[in-house]
Amino acid sequence: MSFKSKIHLDKVPAHVAIIMDGNGRWANLLGKPRVFGHENGVQAVRESLEAAAEVGVKCLTLYAFSTENWKRPDYEINALMTLLVRTVRKEVDTLDEKGVRLSAIGDLTRLPGKTHKALLEAIEKTRENTTIDLVLALNYSARWDLTRAAKKMHRYLAEGNEIAAENAESLFAGFLSTHKYPELELLIRTSGERRLSNFLLWEVAYAELYFTEKFWPEFCKEDFYRAIVDFQNRERRFGLTGDQLKV
Ligand code: IPE
Ligand code: IPE
Ligand code: MG
């Protein structure tokens, strides 16, 4: 029986994020170059997005390139950036037809010109769509975003604005690049690694974490559904006792 039929559609997480990991190791196990893994990772993106939209997830955030990934060999970085342009150009019409609104978080200005341009065009083309938000984290790291938010908050206060202590947290959250998306509820990481690698450190506060041994290019719709079912079987207490949740 498919995991899809076990999903309660009224309790689907509004925002799911994925650390898409293991492309290089998957390719190497097949005796292929790492870039082969990245190319095959595109199919897993399609499957996850389709699965997410089908069950009613409103926002899917994908970690595609971290600020630390610039330390990789030039040829791998170039291949990733080229793959991104090619994929965005090829998929934009399908995304648009399916009601996907594309956006991105991270410092996009450091991306190669062509990549940046293709991305902005696709974002513009899909901006009125409402079925699901697809957010690409590109040249993103959580510490970059938190530092940026702190600077914005400092500027806001320096301009003479005052804030009540009880409003400071939500004001700060409003300066993060994720402020326009729903609260993160489920974070998935593939490839068996159990770390966050500088991803959504603030947003993960009360998200459920789900780790799978599968490498990213192997991740399919059924794996996505399985993660949702796992999420739905957990008791999210938010600091309360289990008994308090029952009343
Ligand atoms: C994830 O796969 C893709 C990116 C980080 C861009 P990796 O490239 O990290 O693959 P592994 O983890 O080395 O196998
Ligand atoms: C995290 O994966 C970044 C992305 C998936 C884009 P990495 O493969 O770069 O993470 P580490 O280096 O193993 O922590
Ligand atoms: Mg990796």
PDB file of N, CA and C in Angstrom, residues 41 59 65 182 202 225:
ATOM      1  N   GLY A  41      19.905  14.437  -9.715  1.00  0.00           N
ATOM      2  CA  GLY A  41      19.163  15.003  -8.586  1.00  0.00           C
ATOM      3  C   GLY A  41      17.957  15.815  -9.043  1.00  0.00           C
ATOM      4  N   CYS A  59       4.465  25.137   0.954  1.00  0.00           N
ATOM      5  CA  CYS A  59       5.791  25.705   0.702  1.00  0.00           C
ATOM      6  C   CYS A  59       6.854  24.612   0.805  1.00  0.00           C
ATOM      7  N   PHE A  65      22.450  25.198  -2.747  1.00  0.00           N
ATOM      8  CA  PHE A  65      23.871  25.599  -2.750  1.00  0.00           C
ATOM      9  C   PHE A  65      24.129  26.456  -1.513  1.00  0.00           C
ATOM     10  N   PRO A 182       5.255  30.127   5.340  1.00  0.00           N
ATOM     11  CA  PRO A 182       4.686  29.592   6.583  1.00  0.00           C
ATOM     12  C   PRO A 182       5.771  29.036   7.514  1.00  0.00           C
ATOM     13  N   TRP A 202      17.260  29.219  12.595  1.00  0.00           N
ATOM     14  CA  TRP A 202      16.205  29.874  13.386  1.00  0.00           C
ATOM     15  C   TRP A 202      14.876  29.153  13.164  1.00  0.00           C
ATOM     16  N   TYR A 225       6.212  10.934   0.667  1.00  0.00           N
ATOM     17  CA  TYR A 225       4.989  10.573   1.405  1.00  0.00           C
ATOM     18  C   TYR A 225       5.342   9.898   2.727  1.00  0.00           C
TER      19      TYR A 225
END
